[in-house]
Coordinates of C-alpha atoms and ligand atoms in Angstrom, one line a residue:
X1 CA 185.0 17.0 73.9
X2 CA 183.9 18.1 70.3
X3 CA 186.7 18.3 67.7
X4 CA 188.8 21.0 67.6
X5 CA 190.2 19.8 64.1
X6 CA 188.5 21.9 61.1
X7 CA 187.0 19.8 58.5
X8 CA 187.7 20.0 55.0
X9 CA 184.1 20.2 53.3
X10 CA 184.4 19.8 49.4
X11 CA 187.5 21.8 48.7
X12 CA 186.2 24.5 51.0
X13 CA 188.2 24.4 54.6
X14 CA 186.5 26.2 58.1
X15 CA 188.3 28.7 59.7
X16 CA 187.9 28.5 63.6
X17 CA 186.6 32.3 64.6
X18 CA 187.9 33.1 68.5
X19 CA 186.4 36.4 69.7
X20 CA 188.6 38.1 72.3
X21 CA 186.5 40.9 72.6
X22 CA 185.9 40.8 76.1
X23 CA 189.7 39.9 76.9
X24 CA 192.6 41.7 74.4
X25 CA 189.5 44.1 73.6
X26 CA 188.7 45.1 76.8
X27 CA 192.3 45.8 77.9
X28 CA 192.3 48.7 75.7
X29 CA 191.8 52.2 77.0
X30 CA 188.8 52.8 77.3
X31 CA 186.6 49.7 76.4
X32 CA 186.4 48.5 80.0
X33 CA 183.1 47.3 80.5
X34 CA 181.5 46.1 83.6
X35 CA 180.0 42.5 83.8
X36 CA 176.6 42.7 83.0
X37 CA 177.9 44.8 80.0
X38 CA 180.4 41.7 79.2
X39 CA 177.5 39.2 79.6
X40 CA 175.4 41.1 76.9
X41 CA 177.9 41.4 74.6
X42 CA 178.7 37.1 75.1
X43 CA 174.7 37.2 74.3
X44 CA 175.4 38.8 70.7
X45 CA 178.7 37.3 69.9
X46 CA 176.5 33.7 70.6
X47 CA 174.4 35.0 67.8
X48 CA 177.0 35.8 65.7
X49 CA 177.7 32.4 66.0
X50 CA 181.7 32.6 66.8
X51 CA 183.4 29.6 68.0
X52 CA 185.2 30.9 71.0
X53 CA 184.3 33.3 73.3
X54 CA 187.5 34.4 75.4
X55 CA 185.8 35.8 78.1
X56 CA 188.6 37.4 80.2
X57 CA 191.5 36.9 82.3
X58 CA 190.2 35.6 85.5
X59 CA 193.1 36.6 88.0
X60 CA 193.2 39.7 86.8
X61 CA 190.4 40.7 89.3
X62 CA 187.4 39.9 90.5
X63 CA 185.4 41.4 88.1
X64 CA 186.9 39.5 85.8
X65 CA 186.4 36.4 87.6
X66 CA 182.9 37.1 88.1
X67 CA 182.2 37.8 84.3
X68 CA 183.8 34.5 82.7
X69 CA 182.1 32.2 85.5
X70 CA 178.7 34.4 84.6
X71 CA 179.4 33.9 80.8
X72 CA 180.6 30.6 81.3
X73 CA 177.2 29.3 83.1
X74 CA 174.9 31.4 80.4
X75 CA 176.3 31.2 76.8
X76 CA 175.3 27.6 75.3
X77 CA 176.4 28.1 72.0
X78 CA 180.3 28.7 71.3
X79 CA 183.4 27.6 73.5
X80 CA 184.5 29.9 76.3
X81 CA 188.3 30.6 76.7
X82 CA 189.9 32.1 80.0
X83 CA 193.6 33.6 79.9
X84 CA 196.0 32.6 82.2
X85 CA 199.7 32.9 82.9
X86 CA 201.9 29.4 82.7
X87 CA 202.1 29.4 86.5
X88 CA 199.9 27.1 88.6
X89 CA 197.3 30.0 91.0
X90 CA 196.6 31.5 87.3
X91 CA 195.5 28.0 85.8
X92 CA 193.4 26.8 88.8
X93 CA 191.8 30.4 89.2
X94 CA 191.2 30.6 85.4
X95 CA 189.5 26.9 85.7
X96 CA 187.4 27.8 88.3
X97 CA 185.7 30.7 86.4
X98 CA 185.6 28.4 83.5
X99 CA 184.1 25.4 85.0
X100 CA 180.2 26.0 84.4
X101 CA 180.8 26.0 80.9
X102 CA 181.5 22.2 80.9
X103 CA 182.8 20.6 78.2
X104 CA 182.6 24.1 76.5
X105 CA 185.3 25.5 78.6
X106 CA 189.0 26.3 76.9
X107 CA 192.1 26.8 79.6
X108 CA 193.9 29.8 77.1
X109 CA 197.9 29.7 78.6
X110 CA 200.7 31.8 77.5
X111 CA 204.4 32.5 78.0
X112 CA 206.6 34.8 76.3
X113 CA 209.3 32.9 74.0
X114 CA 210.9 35.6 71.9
X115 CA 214.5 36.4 73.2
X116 CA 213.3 40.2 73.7
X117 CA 210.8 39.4 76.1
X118 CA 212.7 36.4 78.0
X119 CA 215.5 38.5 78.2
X120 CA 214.0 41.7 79.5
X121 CA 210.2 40.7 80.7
X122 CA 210.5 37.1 82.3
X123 CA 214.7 37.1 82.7
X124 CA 214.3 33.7 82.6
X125 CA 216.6 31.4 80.3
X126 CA 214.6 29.5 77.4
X127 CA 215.2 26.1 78.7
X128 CA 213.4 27.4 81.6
X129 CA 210.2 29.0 79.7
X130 CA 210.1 25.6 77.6
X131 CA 209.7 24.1 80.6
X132 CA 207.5 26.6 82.7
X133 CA 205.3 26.0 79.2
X134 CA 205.2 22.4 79.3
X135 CA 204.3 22.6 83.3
X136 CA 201.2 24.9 82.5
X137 CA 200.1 22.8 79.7
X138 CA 200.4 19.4 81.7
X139 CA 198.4 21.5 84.2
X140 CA 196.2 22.7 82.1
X141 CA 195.0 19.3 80.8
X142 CA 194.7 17.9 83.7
X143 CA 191.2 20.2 83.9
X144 CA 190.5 19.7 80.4
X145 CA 191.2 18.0 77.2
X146 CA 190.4 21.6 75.4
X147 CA 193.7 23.6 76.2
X148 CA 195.4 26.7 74.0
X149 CA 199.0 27.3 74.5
X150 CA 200.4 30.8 73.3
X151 CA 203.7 31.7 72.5
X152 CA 203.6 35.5 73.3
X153 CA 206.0 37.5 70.7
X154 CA 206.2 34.7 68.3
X155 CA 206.6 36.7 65.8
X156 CA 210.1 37.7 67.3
X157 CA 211.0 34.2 68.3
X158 CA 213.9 32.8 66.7
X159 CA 212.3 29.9 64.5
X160 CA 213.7 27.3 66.0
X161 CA 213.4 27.6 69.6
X162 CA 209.3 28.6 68.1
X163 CA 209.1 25.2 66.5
X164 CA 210.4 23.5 69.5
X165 CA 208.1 25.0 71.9
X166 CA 205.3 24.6 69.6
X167 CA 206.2 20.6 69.6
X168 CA 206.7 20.3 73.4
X169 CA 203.2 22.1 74.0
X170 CA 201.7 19.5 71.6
X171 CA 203.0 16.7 73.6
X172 CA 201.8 18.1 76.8
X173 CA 198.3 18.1 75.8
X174 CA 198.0 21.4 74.1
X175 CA 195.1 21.5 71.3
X176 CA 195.5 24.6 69.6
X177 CA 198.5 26.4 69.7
X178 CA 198.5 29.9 69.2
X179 CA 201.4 31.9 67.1
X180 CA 200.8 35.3 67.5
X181 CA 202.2 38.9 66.7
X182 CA 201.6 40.3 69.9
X183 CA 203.4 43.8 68.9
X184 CA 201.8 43.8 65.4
X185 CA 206.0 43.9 64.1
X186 CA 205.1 41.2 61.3
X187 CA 204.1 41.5 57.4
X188 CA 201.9 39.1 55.7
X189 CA 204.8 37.8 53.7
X190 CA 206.8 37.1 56.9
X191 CA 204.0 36.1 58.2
X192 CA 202.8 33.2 55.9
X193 CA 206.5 31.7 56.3
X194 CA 206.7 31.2 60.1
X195 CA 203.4 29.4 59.8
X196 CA 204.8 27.1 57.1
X197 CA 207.8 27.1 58.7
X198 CA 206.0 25.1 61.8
X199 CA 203.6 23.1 59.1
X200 CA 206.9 22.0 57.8
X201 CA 208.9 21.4 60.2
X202 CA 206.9 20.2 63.7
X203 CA 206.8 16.7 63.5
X204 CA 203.7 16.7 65.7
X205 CA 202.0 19.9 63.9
X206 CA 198.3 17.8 62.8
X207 CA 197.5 17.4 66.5
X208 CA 196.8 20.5 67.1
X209 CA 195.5 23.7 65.7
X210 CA 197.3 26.5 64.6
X211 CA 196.2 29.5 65.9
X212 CA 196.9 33.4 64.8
X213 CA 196.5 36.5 66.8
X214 CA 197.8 39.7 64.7
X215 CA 197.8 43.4 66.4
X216 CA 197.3 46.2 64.4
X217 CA 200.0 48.1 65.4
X218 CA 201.2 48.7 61.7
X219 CA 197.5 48.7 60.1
X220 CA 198.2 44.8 58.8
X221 CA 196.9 42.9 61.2
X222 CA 193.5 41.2 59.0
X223 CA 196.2 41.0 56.0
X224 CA 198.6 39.1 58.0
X225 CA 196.1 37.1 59.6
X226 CA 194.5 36.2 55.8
X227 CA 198.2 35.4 54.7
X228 CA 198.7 33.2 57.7
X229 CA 195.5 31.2 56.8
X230 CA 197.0 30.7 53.6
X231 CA 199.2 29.5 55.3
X232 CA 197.6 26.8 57.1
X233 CA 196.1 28.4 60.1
X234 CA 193.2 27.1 61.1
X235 CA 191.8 29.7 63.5
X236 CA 192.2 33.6 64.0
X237 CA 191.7 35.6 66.9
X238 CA 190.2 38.6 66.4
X239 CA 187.4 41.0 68.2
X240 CA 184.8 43.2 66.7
X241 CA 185.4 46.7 65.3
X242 CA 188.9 45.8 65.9
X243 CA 189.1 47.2 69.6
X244 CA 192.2 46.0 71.7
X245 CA 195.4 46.6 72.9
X246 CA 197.3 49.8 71.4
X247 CA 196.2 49.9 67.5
X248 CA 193.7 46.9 68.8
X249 CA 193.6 43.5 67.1
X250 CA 192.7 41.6 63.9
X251 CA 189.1 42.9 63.2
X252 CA 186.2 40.1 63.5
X253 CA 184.3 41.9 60.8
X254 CA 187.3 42.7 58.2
X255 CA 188.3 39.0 58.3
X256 CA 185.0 37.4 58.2
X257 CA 184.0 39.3 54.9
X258 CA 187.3 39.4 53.6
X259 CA 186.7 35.5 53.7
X260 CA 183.1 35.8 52.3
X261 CA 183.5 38.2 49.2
X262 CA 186.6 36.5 47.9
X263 CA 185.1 33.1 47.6
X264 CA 186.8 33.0 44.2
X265 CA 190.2 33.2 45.6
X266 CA 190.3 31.9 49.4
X267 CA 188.9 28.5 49.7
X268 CA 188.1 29.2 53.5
X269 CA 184.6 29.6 55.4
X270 CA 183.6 30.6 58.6
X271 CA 180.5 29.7 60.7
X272 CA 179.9 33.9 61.6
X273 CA 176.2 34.4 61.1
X274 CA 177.5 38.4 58.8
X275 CA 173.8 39.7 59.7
X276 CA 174.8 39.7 63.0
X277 CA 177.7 41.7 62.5
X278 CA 176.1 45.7 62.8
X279 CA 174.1 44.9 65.6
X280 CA 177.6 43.8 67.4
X281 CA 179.1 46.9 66.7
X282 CA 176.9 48.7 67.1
X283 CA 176.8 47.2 70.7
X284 CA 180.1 47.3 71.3
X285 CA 180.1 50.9 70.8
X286 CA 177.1 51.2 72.8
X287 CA 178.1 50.4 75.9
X288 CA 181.7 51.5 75.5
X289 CA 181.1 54.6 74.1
X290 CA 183.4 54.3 71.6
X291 CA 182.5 55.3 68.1
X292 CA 184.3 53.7 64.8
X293 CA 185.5 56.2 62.8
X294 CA 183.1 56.4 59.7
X295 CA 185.1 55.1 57.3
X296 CA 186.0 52.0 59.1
X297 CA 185.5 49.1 56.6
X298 CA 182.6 47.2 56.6
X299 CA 180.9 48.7 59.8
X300 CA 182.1 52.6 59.6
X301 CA 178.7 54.6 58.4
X302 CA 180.2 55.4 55.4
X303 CA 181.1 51.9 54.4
X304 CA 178.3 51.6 52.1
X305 CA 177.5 55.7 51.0
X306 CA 178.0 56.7 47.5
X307 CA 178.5 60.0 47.6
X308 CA 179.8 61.4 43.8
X309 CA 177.3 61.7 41.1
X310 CA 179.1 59.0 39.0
X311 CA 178.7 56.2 41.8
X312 CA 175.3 57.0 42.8
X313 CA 174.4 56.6 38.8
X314 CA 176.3 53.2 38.5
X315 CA 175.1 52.4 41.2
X316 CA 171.3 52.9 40.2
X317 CA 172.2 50.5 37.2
X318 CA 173.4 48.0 39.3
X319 CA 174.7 47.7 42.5
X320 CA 177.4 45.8 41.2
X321 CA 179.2 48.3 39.4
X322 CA 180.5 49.9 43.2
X323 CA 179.1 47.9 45.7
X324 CA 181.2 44.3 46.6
X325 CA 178.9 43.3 49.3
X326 CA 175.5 43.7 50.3
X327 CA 174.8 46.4 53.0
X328 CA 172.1 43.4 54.3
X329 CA 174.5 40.7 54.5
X330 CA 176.2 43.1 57.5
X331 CA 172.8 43.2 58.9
X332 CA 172.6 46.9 58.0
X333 CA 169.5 48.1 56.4
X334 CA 167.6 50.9 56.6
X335 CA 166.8 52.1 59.7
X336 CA 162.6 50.9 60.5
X337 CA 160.8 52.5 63.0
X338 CA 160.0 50.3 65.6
X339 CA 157.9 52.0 68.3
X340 CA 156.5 55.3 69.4
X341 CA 154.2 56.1 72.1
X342 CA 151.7 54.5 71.8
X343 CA 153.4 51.1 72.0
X344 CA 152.2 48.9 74.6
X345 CA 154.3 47.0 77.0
X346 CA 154.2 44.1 75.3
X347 CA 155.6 45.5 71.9
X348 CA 158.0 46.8 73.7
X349 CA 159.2 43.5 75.6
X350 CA 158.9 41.5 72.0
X351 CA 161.3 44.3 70.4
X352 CA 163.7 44.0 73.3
X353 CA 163.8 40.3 73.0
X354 CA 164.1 40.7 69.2
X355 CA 167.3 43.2 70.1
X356 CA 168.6 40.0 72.8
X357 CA 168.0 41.6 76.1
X358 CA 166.1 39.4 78.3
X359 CA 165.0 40.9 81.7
X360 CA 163.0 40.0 84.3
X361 CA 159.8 41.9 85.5
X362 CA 161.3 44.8 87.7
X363 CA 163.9 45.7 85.1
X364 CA 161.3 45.5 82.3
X365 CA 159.1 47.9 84.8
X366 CA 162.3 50.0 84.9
X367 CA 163.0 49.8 80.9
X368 CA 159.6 50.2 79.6
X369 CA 159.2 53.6 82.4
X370 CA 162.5 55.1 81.0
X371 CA 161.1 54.4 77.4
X372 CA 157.5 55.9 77.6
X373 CA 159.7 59.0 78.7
X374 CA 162.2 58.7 76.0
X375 CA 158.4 58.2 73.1
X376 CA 157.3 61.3 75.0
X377 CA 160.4 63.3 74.0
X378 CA 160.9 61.7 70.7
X379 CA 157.9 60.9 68.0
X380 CA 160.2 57.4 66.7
X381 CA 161.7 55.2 68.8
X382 CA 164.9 53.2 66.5
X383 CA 166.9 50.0 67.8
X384 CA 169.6 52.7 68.3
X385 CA 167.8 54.7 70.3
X386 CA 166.3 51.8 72.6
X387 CA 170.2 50.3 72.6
X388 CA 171.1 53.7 74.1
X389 CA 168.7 53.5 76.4
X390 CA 169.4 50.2 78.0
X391 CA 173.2 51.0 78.1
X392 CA 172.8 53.8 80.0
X393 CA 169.6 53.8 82.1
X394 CA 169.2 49.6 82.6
X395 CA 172.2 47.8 82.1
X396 CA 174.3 50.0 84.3
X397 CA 172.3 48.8 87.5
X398 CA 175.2 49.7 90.4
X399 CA 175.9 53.3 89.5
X400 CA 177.0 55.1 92.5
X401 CA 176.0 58.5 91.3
X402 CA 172.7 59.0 89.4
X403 CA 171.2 62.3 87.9
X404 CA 167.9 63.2 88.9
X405 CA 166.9 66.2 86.8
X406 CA 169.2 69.3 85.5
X407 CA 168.2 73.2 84.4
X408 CA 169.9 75.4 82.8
X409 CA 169.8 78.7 81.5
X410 CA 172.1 80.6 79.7
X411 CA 172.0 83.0 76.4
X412 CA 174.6 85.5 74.5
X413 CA 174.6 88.1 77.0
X414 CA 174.2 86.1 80.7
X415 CA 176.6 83.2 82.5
X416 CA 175.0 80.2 82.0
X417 CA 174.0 78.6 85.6
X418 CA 173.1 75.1 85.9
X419 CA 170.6 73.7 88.8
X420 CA 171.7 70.0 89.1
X421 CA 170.0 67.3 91.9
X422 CA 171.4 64.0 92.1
X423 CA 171.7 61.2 94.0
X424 CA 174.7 60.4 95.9
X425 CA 175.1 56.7 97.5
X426 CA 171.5 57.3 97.6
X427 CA 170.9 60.5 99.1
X428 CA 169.5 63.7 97.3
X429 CA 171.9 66.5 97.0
X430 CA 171.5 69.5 94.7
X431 CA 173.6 73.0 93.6
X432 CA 173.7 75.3 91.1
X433 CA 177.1 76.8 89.7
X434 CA 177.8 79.4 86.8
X435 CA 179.8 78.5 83.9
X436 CA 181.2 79.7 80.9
X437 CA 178.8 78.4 78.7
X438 CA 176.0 75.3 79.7
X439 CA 178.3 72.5 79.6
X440 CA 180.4 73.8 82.0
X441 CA 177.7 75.1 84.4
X442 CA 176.9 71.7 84.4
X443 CA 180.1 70.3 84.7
X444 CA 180.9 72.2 87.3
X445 CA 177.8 72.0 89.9
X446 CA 178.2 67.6 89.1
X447 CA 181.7 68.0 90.2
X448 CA 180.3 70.0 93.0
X449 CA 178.3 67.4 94.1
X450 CA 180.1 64.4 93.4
X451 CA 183.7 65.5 95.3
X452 CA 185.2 65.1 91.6
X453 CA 188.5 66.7 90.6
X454 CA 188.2 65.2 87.9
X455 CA 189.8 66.6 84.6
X456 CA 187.8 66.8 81.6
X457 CA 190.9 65.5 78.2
X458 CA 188.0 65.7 75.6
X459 CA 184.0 65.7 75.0
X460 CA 182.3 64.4 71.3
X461 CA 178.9 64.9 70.4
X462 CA 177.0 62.9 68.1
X463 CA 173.5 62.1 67.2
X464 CA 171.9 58.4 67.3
X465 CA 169.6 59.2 65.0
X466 CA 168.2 61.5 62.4
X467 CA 166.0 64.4 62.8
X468 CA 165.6 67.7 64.8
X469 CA 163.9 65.3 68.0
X470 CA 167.2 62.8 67.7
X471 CA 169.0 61.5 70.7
X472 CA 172.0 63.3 71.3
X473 CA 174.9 61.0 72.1
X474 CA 177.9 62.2 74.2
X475 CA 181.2 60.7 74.9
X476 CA 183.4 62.3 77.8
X477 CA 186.7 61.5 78.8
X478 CA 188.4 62.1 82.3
X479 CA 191.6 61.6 83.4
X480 CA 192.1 58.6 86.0
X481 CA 195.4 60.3 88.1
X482 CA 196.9 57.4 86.9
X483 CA 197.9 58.3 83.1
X484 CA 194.4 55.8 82.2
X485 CA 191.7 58.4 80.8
X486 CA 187.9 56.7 81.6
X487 CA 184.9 57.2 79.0
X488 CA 181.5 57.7 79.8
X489 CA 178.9 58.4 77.8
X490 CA 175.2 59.5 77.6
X491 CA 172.4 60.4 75.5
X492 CA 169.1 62.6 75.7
X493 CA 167.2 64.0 73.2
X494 CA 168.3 67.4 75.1
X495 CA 172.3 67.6 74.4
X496 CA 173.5 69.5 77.7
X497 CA 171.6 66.7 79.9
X498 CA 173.6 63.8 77.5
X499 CA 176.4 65.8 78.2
X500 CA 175.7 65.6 82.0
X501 CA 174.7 62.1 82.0
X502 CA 178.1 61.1 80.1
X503 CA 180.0 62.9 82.9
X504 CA 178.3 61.0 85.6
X505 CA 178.9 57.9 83.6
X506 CA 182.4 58.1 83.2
X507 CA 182.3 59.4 87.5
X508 CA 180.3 56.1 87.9
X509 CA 182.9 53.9 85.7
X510 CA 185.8 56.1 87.7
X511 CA 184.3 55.0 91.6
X512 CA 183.9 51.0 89.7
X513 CA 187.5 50.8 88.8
X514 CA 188.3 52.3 92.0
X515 CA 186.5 50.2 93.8
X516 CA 187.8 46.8 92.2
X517 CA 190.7 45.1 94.2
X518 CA 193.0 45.0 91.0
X519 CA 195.6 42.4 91.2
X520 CA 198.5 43.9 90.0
X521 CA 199.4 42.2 86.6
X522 CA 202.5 41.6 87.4
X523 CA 203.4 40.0 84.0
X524 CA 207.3 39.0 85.3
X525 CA 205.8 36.1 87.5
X526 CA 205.1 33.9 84.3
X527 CA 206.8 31.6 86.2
X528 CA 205.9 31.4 89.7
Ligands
LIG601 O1 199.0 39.6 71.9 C1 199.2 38.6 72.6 O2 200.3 38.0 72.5 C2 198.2 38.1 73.4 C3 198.4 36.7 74.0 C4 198.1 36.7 75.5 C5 197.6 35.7 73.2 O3 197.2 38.7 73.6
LIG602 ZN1 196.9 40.3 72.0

């Protein structure tokens, strides 16, 4: 087992950088992703260099299941965590998705300790949760040597019964022990006391790490988690572009070049490769369709435009006077043309490789068809635009419902009427409906086609790219029936096609989560 100590290096000390991305990020609304989405995403955050992937929650479903063992057996680099409940089926289910990763693999095990939760959520007495969390742990261990233990709503845990639960965990085997503010309540004041609360007062508090996990629910949670470093903490959880439950989490990005820019003032490194860090996002909002608003720090596209006369001339003098990093050491620089139509197949295979995706020949035959028609619609082909491409047309491989071609025609004094064909479970099908306007035509004849009564709660469009032969990029959501909206997305150099396409992705993404035997998180059985 490597150390999970960090190690003081001069005066400088490493902070331990867990990704939960694919877990707390994917729980959100609207980031679900399916598993080869999830495995491509483990692909860049082991470029990025983090130390722990957690990959998911294994019981949660099989889907879940399948993408940790999948990441497990392919990601070399960094750790890979799997959540689980303290209760035994949770542990052994989590270990079994985590076992190809070897020595690599973390057993992640929480239970609620504030009185709030065990009062309401768990109704069980706290002499019961210290020892339901000593009884995961022990089982935990008895896997592997490399076991987190979280105290879910720390922040809200009376201090004391929080140190002792953090000591007990310690004794049963747990190596990092995770403190976090599940309901994103704290402040970074408050915050930096309960962690030197437990630094001061756990006897066994140097056997383990100390872990944070902040939600954003109050816009602090990178603050709080800096403050708790201060503090002591050794590692922070956080996920890129901040995505995760509610408000979402700590942001990956935010933390890592908070860290980086004020050298001068945090003594505190991390091992994040910061190129890597636009090329994540910008995946992340790839395949979830999600956009970050522009001026999202660090990775919004605004986060490095001068707009006002005055900044644009200091920053001509030097880039100093406005700019505290460098748009390069976030990876972003200026967009390069990479192909066109001309490219051969092998250019195209080297840039795809270059961009991390790794296919074998039928899915490069499938990739490098899709793109000679996307060159002959548009003169320059960007990383964006190939990105899109492999989200939507390659990556998405089980789609139930696929568009085959759409017209429409429509002008200021006629109904517009869309012509759709599709396939359907495999089967060509084709209609054509009238609509107010070409969206709806086409909404209309693909709801036609696909059974959907499906409501439409919004529709963005956006462009990948510049210029008047950009891709198009449109994000759709539906309503689930059950209160969860779905996004899909699409893109197409013609706009009212991306606008079909992101329909019949979020249709697609609908029949998935239909289709997966959820097991109902019923978060009450902690104890079972
Ligand atoms: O927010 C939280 O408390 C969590 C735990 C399961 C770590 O996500
Ligand atoms: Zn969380």
């Amino acid at each position: 087992m490597m150390s999970q100590k960090t190690t003081e290096k001069d005066e400088k000390k490493r902070i331990i950088v867990f990704d939960t991305t694919l877990r707390d990020g994917e729980q959100s609304p609207g980031n679900s992703m399916n598993i080869e989405e999830k495995v491509r995403i483990a692909k860049q955050l082991e470029k990025l260099n983090v130390d722990v992937i957690e990959a998911g929650f294994p019981i949660a479903s099989e889907g879940d299941f399948e993408a940790v063992r999948r990441i497990a057996a392919s990601i070399k680099g960094p750790q890979i965590a799997g959540l689980c409940r303290a209760n035994p089926k949770d542990i052994d289910c989590a270990w079994d998705a985590l076992k190809p990763a070897g020595e690599r693999a973390r057993i992640h095990t929480f239970i609620a300790t504030s009185d709030i939760h065990m009062e309401y959520k768990l109704q069980m007495e706290p002499e019961k949760v210290l020892a339901t969390a000593i009884a995961a742990v022990k089982r935990a261990a008895s896997y592997t040597s490399n076991v987190e233990f979280s105290c879910e709503d720390a922040t809200r845990t009376r201090l004391p019964f929080l140190a002792q639960v953090v000591e007990a965990v310690i004794d049963a085997g747990a190596t990092t022990v995770n403190i976090p503010d599940t309901v994103g309540y704290t402040i970074p004041f408050e915050y930096f006391n309960i962690i030197k609360y437990l630094k001061d007062n756990v006897p066994n508090i140097d056997k383990a790490v100390i872990s944070v996990h902040c939600h954003n629910d109050l816009g602090l949670a990178v603050a709080n988690s800096i403050a708790a470093i201060q503090a002591g903490a050794e590692q922070v959880e956080c996920t890129i572009n901040g995505i995760g439950e509610r408000a979402g989490n700590c942001s990956l990005e935010e933390l890592v070049m908070t860290l980086r820019t004020r050298q001068d003032i945090l003594p505190f490194f991390t091992k994040v490769a910061t190129q890597q860090i636009t090329p994540a996002s910008r995946l992340l909002s790839t395949v979830t369709g999600i956009m970050v608003q522009p001026n999202k720090a660090v990775v919004g596209a605004n986060a490095f435009a001068h707009e006002s006369g005055i900044h644009q001339h200091g920053m001509m003098m030097d880039s100093s006077t406005y700019e505290i990093m460098t748009p390069e050491s976030v990876g972003l620089g200026a967009s390069v043309i990479v192909l066109g139509k001309h490219s051969g197949r092998h250019a195209f295979k080297k840039r795809l490789i270059d961009l991390g995706y790794e296919l074998d020949d039928e899915a490069l035959d499938k990739a490098f068809k899709k793109f000679k028609a996307l060159a002959d619609a548009k003169k320059e082909i960007f990383d964006e635009d190939i990105d899109a491409m492999m989200a939507e047309q390659v990556l998405r491989l089980n789609d139930r419902y696929q568009l085959d071609h759409i017209t429409v025609t429509c002008g200021t004094f006629q109904s517009a009427t869309a012509t759709v064909q599709m396939q359907v479970d495999g089967v060509t099908v084709r209609t054509a409906e009238l609509g107010d306007g070409p969206v709806d035509a086409a909404s209309k004849a693909i709801k036609k086609l696909t059974r959907s009564k499906c409501k439409l709660l919004n529709m963005n469009i956006g462009s990948i790219t510049s210029g008047t032969d950009a891709q198009g990029e449109v994000t759709v959501k539906i309503a689930n029936g059950d209160n969860r909206a779905i996004t899909g997305r699409g893109s197409s150099t013609d706009i009212i096609e991306a606008a079909a396409k992101a329909l019949i992705n979020a249709l697609n993404c609908q029949a998935a989560v239909n289709r997966e035997k959820i097991v109902m998180m019923n978060t009450s059985g902690e104890g079972e």
